[in-house]
mmCIF file of C-alpha atoms and ligand atoms in Angstrom:
data_model
loop_
_atom_site.group_PDB
_atom_site.id
_atom_site.type_symbol
_atom_site.label_atom_id
_atom_site.label_comp_id
_atom_site.label_asym_id
_atom_site.label_seq_id
_atom_site.Cartn_x
_atom_site.Cartn_y
_atom_site.Cartn_z
ATOM 1 C CA UNK A 1 23.716 22.689 26.492
ATOM 2 C CA UNK A 2 21.921 22.033 23.193
ATOM 3 C CA UNK A 3 20.120 18.722 23.215
ATOM 4 C CA UNK A 4 21.644 16.081 20.972
ATOM 5 C CA UNK A 5 19.193 14.883 18.317
ATOM 6 C CA UNK A 6 18.049 11.355 19.105
ATOM 7 C CA UNK A 7 19.549 8.846 16.674
ATOM 8 C CA UNK A 8 16.954 6.296 15.710
ATOM 9 C CA UNK A 9 18.235 2.779 15.086
ATOM 10 C CA UNK A 10 17.530 1.358 11.617
ATOM 11 C CA UNK A 11 14.512 -0.935 11.373
ATOM 12 C CA UNK A 12 14.526 -4.163 9.338
ATOM 13 C CA UNK A 13 11.644 -6.567 8.798
ATOM 14 C CA UNK A 14 11.032 -10.091 7.595
ATOM 15 C CA UNK A 15 7.516 -10.251 6.123
ATOM 16 C CA UNK A 16 6.420 -13.750 5.109
ATOM 17 C CA UNK A 17 2.906 -14.833 4.136
ATOM 18 C CA UNK A 18 1.596 -17.833 6.093
ATOM 19 C CA UNK A 19 0.277 -19.594 2.993
ATOM 20 C CA UNK A 20 2.733 -22.481 3.132
ATOM 21 C CA UNK A 21 5.809 -23.630 5.069
ATOM 22 C CA UNK A 22 8.911 -21.451 4.898
ATOM 23 C CA UNK A 23 11.649 -22.846 2.651
ATOM 24 C CA UNK A 24 15.370 -22.278 2.136
ATOM 25 C CA UNK A 25 14.718 -19.019 0.265
ATOM 26 C CA UNK A 26 12.899 -17.630 3.294
ATOM 27 C CA UNK A 27 15.749 -18.824 5.518
ATOM 28 C CA UNK A 28 18.201 -16.749 3.451
ATOM 29 C CA UNK A 29 15.917 -13.717 3.690
ATOM 30 C CA UNK A 30 15.384 -14.035 7.438
ATOM 31 C CA UNK A 31 19.074 -14.710 8.165
ATOM 32 C CA UNK A 32 20.179 -11.743 6.042
ATOM 33 C CA UNK A 33 17.670 -9.446 7.748
ATOM 34 C CA UNK A 34 18.955 -10.643 11.117
ATOM 35 C CA UNK A 35 22.635 -10.202 10.163
ATOM 36 C CA UNK A 36 22.146 -6.794 8.582
ATOM 37 C CA UNK A 37 20.051 -5.529 11.506
ATOM 38 C CA UNK A 38 22.716 -6.662 13.977
ATOM 39 C CA UNK A 39 25.559 -5.178 11.915
ATOM 40 C CA UNK A 40 23.726 -1.831 11.770
ATOM 41 C CA UNK A 41 22.779 -1.842 15.469
ATOM 42 C CA UNK A 42 19.171 -1.962 14.300
ATOM 43 C CA UNK A 43 15.861 -3.567 15.229
ATOM 44 C CA UNK A 44 14.304 -6.604 13.565
ATOM 45 C CA UNK A 45 10.551 -6.986 13.118
ATOM 46 C CA UNK A 46 8.525 -9.920 11.913
ATOM 47 C CA UNK A 47 5.352 -9.095 9.987
ATOM 48 C CA UNK A 48 2.760 -11.712 9.130
ATOM 49 C CA UNK A 49 1.334 -10.851 5.691
ATOM 50 C CA UNK A 50 -1.968 -12.670 5.974
ATOM 51 C CA UNK A 51 -4.471 -10.520 4.087
ATOM 52 C CA UNK A 52 -5.174 -13.398 1.701
ATOM 53 C CA UNK A 53 -7.444 -15.230 4.133
ATOM 54 C CA UNK A 54 -8.300 -17.886 1.558
ATOM 55 C CA UNK A 55 -4.712 -19.192 1.472
ATOM 56 C CA UNK A 56 -3.297 -18.396 4.928
ATOM 57 C CA UNK A 57 -3.525 -20.952 7.735
ATOM 58 C CA UNK A 58 -2.737 -20.828 11.486
ATOM 59 C CA UNK A 59 -0.424 -23.845 11.289
ATOM 60 C CA UNK A 60 1.758 -22.086 8.713
ATOM 61 C CA UNK A 61 1.882 -19.008 10.915
ATOM 62 C CA UNK A 62 2.922 -21.084 13.938
ATOM 63 C CA UNK A 63 5.584 -22.744 11.824
ATOM 64 C CA UNK A 64 7.072 -19.322 10.937
ATOM 65 C CA UNK A 65 7.676 -18.679 14.653
ATOM 66 C CA UNK A 66 9.055 -22.206 15.167
ATOM 67 C CA UNK A 67 11.389 -21.989 12.159
ATOM 68 C CA UNK A 68 12.783 -18.601 13.184
ATOM 69 C CA UNK A 69 13.325 -19.733 16.788
ATOM 70 C CA UNK A 70 15.143 -22.811 15.469
ATOM 71 C CA UNK A 71 17.364 -20.643 13.252
ATOM 72 C CA UNK A 72 18.161 -18.483 16.287
ATOM 73 C CA UNK A 73 16.491 -15.354 14.939
ATOM 74 C CA UNK A 74 14.931 -13.074 17.558
ATOM 75 C CA UNK A 75 12.427 -10.344 16.629
ATOM 76 C CA UNK A 76 10.398 -7.781 18.507
ATOM 77 C CA UNK A 77 6.935 -8.431 19.925
ATOM 78 C CA UNK A 78 4.099 -7.841 19.371
ATOM 79 C CA UNK A 79 4.180 -9.101 15.804
ATOM 80 C CA UNK A 80 2.011 -7.177 13.344
ATOM 81 C CA UNK A 81 -0.533 -9.313 11.538
ATOM 82 C CA UNK A 82 -1.971 -7.606 8.482
ATOM 83 C CA UNK A 83 -5.402 -9.195 8.922
ATOM 84 C CA UNK A 84 -5.806 -7.142 12.108
ATOM 85 C CA UNK A 85 -5.162 -3.799 10.417
ATOM 86 C CA UNK A 86 -7.580 -3.568 7.516
ATOM 87 C CA UNK A 87 -8.633 -0.076 8.612
ATOM 88 C CA UNK A 88 -5.088 1.244 7.973
ATOM 89 C CA UNK A 89 -5.154 -0.018 4.385
ATOM 90 C CA UNK A 90 -8.695 1.304 3.889
ATOM 91 C CA UNK A 91 -7.570 4.756 5.050
ATOM 92 C CA UNK A 92 -4.785 4.717 2.443
ATOM 93 C CA UNK A 93 -7.202 3.627 -0.276
ATOM 94 C CA UNK A 94 -9.644 6.377 0.764
ATOM 95 C CA UNK A 95 -6.872 8.909 0.467
ATOM 96 C CA UNK A 96 -6.137 7.797 -3.093
ATOM 97 C CA UNK A 97 -9.876 7.814 -3.849
ATOM 98 C CA UNK A 98 -10.141 11.376 -2.545
ATOM 99 C CA UNK A 99 -7.484 12.563 -5.002
ATOM 100 C CA UNK A 100 -9.096 10.607 -7.837
ATOM 101 C CA UNK A 101 -6.239 8.185 -8.464
ATOM 102 C CA UNK A 102 -8.140 4.898 -8.147
ATOM 103 C CA UNK A 103 -11.159 3.501 -9.924
ATOM 104 C CA UNK A 104 -13.462 0.512 -9.463
ATOM 105 C CA UNK A 105 -12.662 -2.264 -11.940
ATOM 106 C CA UNK A 106 -15.342 -4.802 -12.801
ATOM 107 C CA UNK A 107 -13.750 -7.171 -15.331
ATOM 108 C CA UNK A 108 -13.050 -10.676 -14.043
ATOM 109 C CA UNK A 109 -9.803 -12.433 -14.902
ATOM 110 C CA UNK A 110 -11.689 -14.483 -17.520
ATOM 111 C CA UNK A 111 -13.150 -11.354 -19.102
ATOM 112 C CA UNK A 112 -9.716 -9.750 -19.302
ATOM 113 C CA UNK A 113 -8.365 -12.921 -20.902
ATOM 114 C CA UNK A 114 -11.120 -12.935 -23.543
ATOM 115 C CA UNK A 115 -10.715 -9.202 -24.206
ATOM 116 C CA UNK A 116 -6.968 -9.622 -24.736
ATOM 117 C CA UNK A 117 -7.426 -12.759 -26.878
ATOM 118 C CA UNK A 118 -9.891 -10.870 -29.141
ATOM 119 C CA UNK A 119 -7.449 -7.997 -29.420
ATOM 120 C CA UNK A 120 -4.559 -10.309 -30.267
ATOM 121 C CA UNK A 121 -6.676 -12.296 -32.733
ATOM 122 C CA UNK A 122 -6.882 -9.050 -34.691
ATOM 123 C CA UNK A 123 -3.084 -9.128 -34.948
ATOM 124 C CA UNK A 124 -2.290 -6.560 -32.267
ATOM 125 C CA UNK A 125 -0.025 -7.402 -29.295
ATOM 126 C CA UNK A 126 -1.323 -6.657 -25.841
ATOM 127 C CA UNK A 127 1.176 -5.433 -23.209
ATOM 128 C CA UNK A 128 2.133 -7.772 -20.350
ATOM 129 C CA UNK A 129 3.435 -6.833 -16.886
ATOM 130 C CA UNK A 130 6.848 -8.029 -15.573
ATOM 131 C CA UNK A 131 5.128 -11.181 -14.239
ATOM 132 C CA UNK A 132 3.702 -11.919 -17.700
ATOM 133 C CA UNK A 133 0.066 -11.035 -16.897
ATOM 134 C CA UNK A 134 -1.842 -8.868 -19.413
ATOM 135 C CA UNK A 135 -2.304 -5.240 -18.368
ATOM 136 C CA UNK A 136 -5.840 -4.345 -17.330
ATOM 137 C CA UNK A 137 -7.860 -2.966 -20.271
ATOM 138 C CA UNK A 138 -8.766 0.733 -20.086
ATOM 139 C CA UNK A 139 -12.514 0.021 -20.275
ATOM 140 C CA UNK A 140 -13.733 0.799 -16.757
ATOM 141 C CA UNK A 141 -11.559 3.877 -16.558
ATOM 142 C CA UNK A 142 -13.339 5.298 -19.582
ATOM 143 C CA UNK A 143 -16.868 4.685 -18.308
ATOM 144 C CA UNK A 144 -18.758 7.527 -16.560
ATOM 145 C CA UNK A 145 -18.430 7.709 -12.767
ATOM 146 C CA UNK A 146 -22.203 7.610 -12.318
ATOM 147 C CA UNK A 147 -22.321 4.284 -14.144
ATOM 148 C CA UNK A 148 -19.635 2.808 -11.871
ATOM 149 C CA UNK A 149 -21.448 4.137 -8.794
ATOM 150 C CA UNK A 150 -24.693 2.498 -9.975
ATOM 151 C CA UNK A 151 -22.932 -0.834 -10.507
ATOM 152 C CA UNK A 152 -21.383 -0.671 -7.029
ATOM 153 C CA UNK A 153 -24.794 0.198 -5.537
ATOM 154 C CA UNK A 154 -26.250 -2.811 -7.377
ATOM 155 C CA UNK A 155 -23.645 -5.035 -5.710
ATOM 156 C CA UNK A 156 -21.485 -5.779 -8.791
ATOM 157 C CA UNK A 157 -18.235 -7.483 -7.813
ATOM 158 C CA UNK A 158 -15.300 -5.116 -8.248
ATOM 159 C CA UNK A 159 -11.733 -4.374 -7.182
ATOM 160 C CA UNK A 160 -9.971 -0.993 -6.938
ATOM 161 C CA UNK A 161 -7.138 -0.195 -9.316
ATOM 162 C CA UNK A 162 -4.613 2.606 -9.484
ATOM 163 C CA UNK A 163 -4.985 4.826 -12.535
ATOM 164 C CA UNK A 164 -1.306 4.597 -13.408
ATOM 165 C CA UNK A 165 -1.264 7.483 -15.914
ATOM 166 C CA UNK A 166 -2.959 9.846 -13.459
ATOM 167 C CA UNK A 167 -0.793 8.611 -10.596
ATOM 168 C CA UNK A 168 2.398 9.299 -12.548
ATOM 169 C CA UNK A 169 1.142 12.755 -13.505
ATOM 170 C CA UNK A 170 0.346 13.438 -9.823
ATOM 171 C CA UNK A 171 3.787 12.233 -8.717
ATOM 172 C CA UNK A 172 5.385 14.497 -11.323
ATOM 173 C CA UNK A 173 8.478 12.340 -11.722
ATOM 174 C CA UNK A 174 9.468 8.690 -11.515
ATOM 175 C CA UNK A 175 10.290 8.165 -7.830
ATOM 176 C CA UNK A 176 13.795 6.800 -7.388
ATOM 177 C CA UNK A 177 15.068 4.449 -4.700
ATOM 178 C CA UNK A 178 18.363 3.453 -3.162
ATOM 179 C CA UNK A 179 19.153 -0.187 -3.897
ATOM 180 C CA UNK A 180 22.042 -1.856 -2.072
ATOM 181 C CA UNK A 181 21.551 -5.442 -3.288
ATOM 182 C CA UNK A 182 24.469 -7.032 -5.179
ATOM 183 C CA UNK A 183 22.565 -7.489 -8.453
ATOM 184 C CA UNK A 184 21.967 -3.811 -9.245
ATOM 185 C CA UNK A 185 23.140 -1.427 -6.527
ATOM 186 C CA UNK A 186 22.658 2.301 -7.042
ATOM 187 C CA UNK A 187 20.024 4.986 -7.083
ATOM 188 C CA UNK A 188 17.410 3.640 -9.450
ATOM 189 C CA UNK A 189 14.411 5.287 -11.093
ATOM 190 C CA UNK A 190 12.446 2.523 -12.794
ATOM 191 C CA UNK A 191 9.132 2.888 -14.549
ATOM 192 C CA UNK A 192 6.110 1.644 -12.543
ATOM 193 C CA UNK A 193 3.949 1.950 -15.672
ATOM 194 C CA UNK A 194 5.235 -1.478 -16.764
ATOM 195 C CA UNK A 195 2.627 -2.858 -14.322
ATOM 196 C CA UNK A 196 -0.293 -0.896 -15.759
ATOM 197 C CA UNK A 197 -3.230 -0.129 -13.470
ATOM 198 C CA UNK A 198 -2.190 -2.270 -10.494
ATOM 199 C CA UNK A 199 -4.825 -3.667 -8.174
ATOM 200 C CA UNK A 200 -4.870 -1.984 -4.774
ATOM 201 C CA UNK A 201 -7.953 -3.590 -3.268
ATOM 202 C CA UNK A 202 -9.161 -7.085 -4.006
ATOM 203 C CA UNK A 203 -12.785 -8.167 -3.987
ATOM 204 C CA UNK A 204 -12.105 -11.352 -2.027
ATOM 205 C CA UNK A 205 -9.655 -9.946 0.524
ATOM 206 C CA UNK A 206 -9.013 -6.522 2.024
ATOM 207 C CA UNK A 207 -6.261 -4.462 0.421
ATOM 208 C CA UNK A 208 -3.573 -5.918 -1.850
ATOM 209 C CA UNK A 209 0.077 -6.834 -1.440
ATOM 210 C CA UNK A 210 1.283 -3.503 -2.893
ATOM 211 C CA UNK A 211 -0.894 -1.272 -0.724
ATOM 212 C CA UNK A 212 -0.490 -3.119 2.574
ATOM 213 C CA UNK A 213 3.281 -3.534 2.280
ATOM 214 C CA UNK A 214 3.765 0.175 1.693
ATOM 215 C CA UNK A 215 1.407 1.236 4.484
ATOM 216 C CA UNK A 216 2.951 -1.189 6.977
ATOM 217 C CA UNK A 217 6.578 -0.364 6.176
ATOM 218 C CA UNK A 218 5.762 3.287 6.900
ATOM 219 C CA UNK A 219 3.639 2.650 10.011
ATOM 220 C CA UNK A 220 6.318 0.383 11.457
ATOM 221 C CA UNK A 221 9.113 2.856 10.686
ATOM 222 C CA UNK A 222 10.922 0.349 8.467
ATOM 223 C CA UNK A 223 14.129 1.918 7.124
ATOM 224 C CA UNK A 224 15.570 -1.135 5.315
ATOM 225 C CA UNK A 225 13.630 -3.575 3.158
ATOM 226 C CA UNK A 226 15.667 -6.745 2.627
ATOM 227 C CA UNK A 227 13.842 -9.266 0.429
ATOM 228 C CA UNK A 228 14.299 -11.560 -2.573
ATOM 229 C CA UNK A 229 15.038 -10.400 -6.124
ATOM 230 C CA UNK A 230 11.601 -11.721 -7.155
ATOM 231 C CA UNK A 231 10.153 -8.546 -5.599
ATOM 232 C CA UNK A 232 12.653 -6.173 -7.209
ATOM 233 C CA UNK A 233 10.333 -5.399 -10.130
ATOM 234 C CA UNK A 234 7.509 -4.427 -7.749
ATOM 235 C CA UNK A 235 9.633 -1.775 -6.025
ATOM 236 C CA UNK A 236 8.850 1.070 -8.493
ATOM 237 C CA UNK A 237 5.139 0.547 -7.717
ATOM 238 C CA UNK A 238 5.889 0.711 -3.990
ATOM 239 C CA UNK A 239 7.915 3.883 -4.454
ATOM 240 C CA UNK A 240 5.095 5.479 -6.447
ATOM 241 C CA UNK A 241 2.542 4.621 -3.732
ATOM 242 C CA UNK A 242 4.864 5.986 -1.042
ATOM 243 C CA UNK A 243 5.184 9.187 -3.024
ATOM 244 C CA UNK A 244 1.389 9.544 -3.514
ATOM 245 C CA UNK A 245 0.649 8.788 0.153
ATOM 246 C CA UNK A 246 3.439 11.025 1.481
ATOM 247 C CA UNK A 247 5.315 8.116 3.079
ATOM 248 C CA UNK A 248 9.090 7.893 3.557
ATOM 249 C CA UNK A 249 11.192 5.659 1.301
ATOM 250 C CA UNK A 250 13.190 2.834 2.907
ATOM 251 C CA UNK A 251 16.497 1.652 1.489
ATOM 252 C CA UNK A 252 15.962 -1.516 -0.583
ATOM 253 C CA UNK A 253 18.206 -4.563 -0.710
ATOM 254 C CA UNK A 254 17.107 -7.381 -3.000
ATOM 255 C CA UNK A 255 19.062 -10.557 -2.420
ATOM 256 C CA UNK A 256 19.713 -13.542 -4.700
ATOM 257 C CA UNK A 257 17.124 -16.303 -4.865
ATOM 258 C CA UNK A 258 17.690 -19.917 -3.899
ATOM 259 C CA UNK A 259 16.929 -22.078 -6.924
ATOM 260 C CA UNK A 260 15.988 -25.739 -7.130
ATOM 261 C CA UNK A 261 18.060 -28.277 -9.069
ATOM 262 C CA UNK A 262 16.175 -27.314 -12.264
ATOM 263 C CA UNK A 263 17.124 -23.676 -11.778
ATOM 264 C CA UNK A 264 13.620 -22.621 -10.736
ATOM 265 C CA UNK A 265 12.748 -20.385 -7.798
ATOM 266 C CA UNK A 266 11.687 -22.425 -4.760
ATOM 267 C CA UNK A 267 7.981 -22.502 -4.023
ATOM 268 C CA UNK A 268 6.028 -23.266 -0.898
ATOM 269 C CA UNK A 269 4.500 -26.308 -2.562
ATOM 270 C CA UNK A 270 7.934 -27.992 -2.852
ATOM 271 C CA UNK A 271 7.928 -29.767 0.485
ATOM 272 C CA UNK A 272 11.513 -31.035 0.358
ATOM 273 C CA UNK A 273 13.026 -27.621 0.962
ATOM 274 C CA UNK A 274 10.564 -26.699 3.729
ATOM 275 C CA UNK A 275 12.480 -25.742 6.862
ATOM 276 C CA UNK A 276 10.058 -27.722 9.049
ATOM 277 C CA UNK A 277 10.741 -30.883 6.994
ATOM 278 C CA UNK A 278 14.515 -30.329 7.049
ATOM 279 C CA UNK A 279 14.383 -29.768 10.801
ATOM 280 C CA UNK A 280 12.390 -32.972 11.288
ATOM 281 C CA UNK A 281 14.949 -34.826 9.156
ATOM 282 C CA UNK A 282 17.743 -33.836 11.564
ATOM 283 C CA UNK A 283 19.327 -31.032 9.512
ATOM 284 C CA UNK A 284 20.973 -28.428 11.781
ATOM 285 C CA UNK A 285 20.610 -24.615 11.623
ATOM 286 C CA UNK A 286 24.307 -24.488 10.684
ATOM 287 C CA UNK A 287 23.610 -26.818 7.727
ATOM 288 C CA UNK A 288 20.837 -24.429 6.654
ATOM 289 C CA UNK A 289 23.247 -21.489 6.710
ATOM 290 C CA UNK A 290 25.661 -23.473 4.531
ATOM 291 C CA UNK A 291 22.928 -24.588 2.147
ATOM 292 C CA UNK A 292 21.868 -20.993 1.531
ATOM 293 C CA UNK A 293 25.484 -19.929 1.042
ATOM 294 C CA UNK A 294 26.053 -17.926 4.230
HETATM 295 N N1 LIG B 301 4.885 -11.270 1.912
HETATM 296 C C1 LIG B 301 5.772 -11.287 0.795
HETATM 297 C C2 LIG B 301 6.169 -12.722 0.483
HETATM 298 O O1 LIG B 301 6.005 -13.594 1.326
HETATM 299 C C3 LIG B 301 7.053 -10.498 1.032
HETATM 300 C C4 LIG B 301 6.789 -9.052 1.128
HETATM 301 C C5 LIG B 301 8.014 -8.172 1.166
HETATM 302 O O2 LIG B 301 9.060 -8.578 1.699
HETATM 303 O O3 LIG B 301 7.908 -7.039 0.702
HETATM 304 O O4 LIG B 301 6.632 -12.967 -0.601
#
């Protein structure tokens, strides 16, 4: 009898950064991941995104586990912690280096600011990314490789950036993705060039959000990325990196954000919506579900 092909269950993940206490927005994300994984007969992973060692703290990480246990969300063990997998991100960066798609960038944030201010003082607008930050000037990209190598050898502080124009030429087309979130469901092909030459490796921390998230989703076999709409705009960059690194594309589902009374996105510095504080104040997990509209 021919062997039946094994059907792999879908894989979902909740991927918070332990740089503050989880709030109601994270509760919505975690609960949706849990519900969707269960409905699809899938697996749920937790990933601790702690590459930014300057801002992440063990007590926040412990609180993530406590909050999820309180909400009744179970996930597989062991839990992947990004800080323990720098070599995976380095391998991906090396691959992009080998095909000439990244370059060392030496301008500090202050230097970029001054460069852009000078440009704008001359009456010319400078492009901004979807988060409002100025695109990185094309200065380093234009300088000879030998010069960059000499600066690196001399110990000049630098990051690694994707050469967006070359990357798009290499990809050949704008990679599309399947979006199932309520705000804009469909097969979407959005332009990653809006972000300019994105940073893929920081000077003060290994890797970057974009590179590590893409590498981990692939290594962990994630098939469904369920996260807040604040990360929707970053998805074209993730799809481009997946394309360049030969990684599979998950299905994306960007959910609504929980806003504060002033209509702003919740932040980890707003203690009153922290799950740990609500729990301590006697709020129940059922109340949390109601407060996030589930
Ligand atoms: N670590 C990111 C955050 O806490 C989420 C990453 C993702 O879901 O892609 O905002």
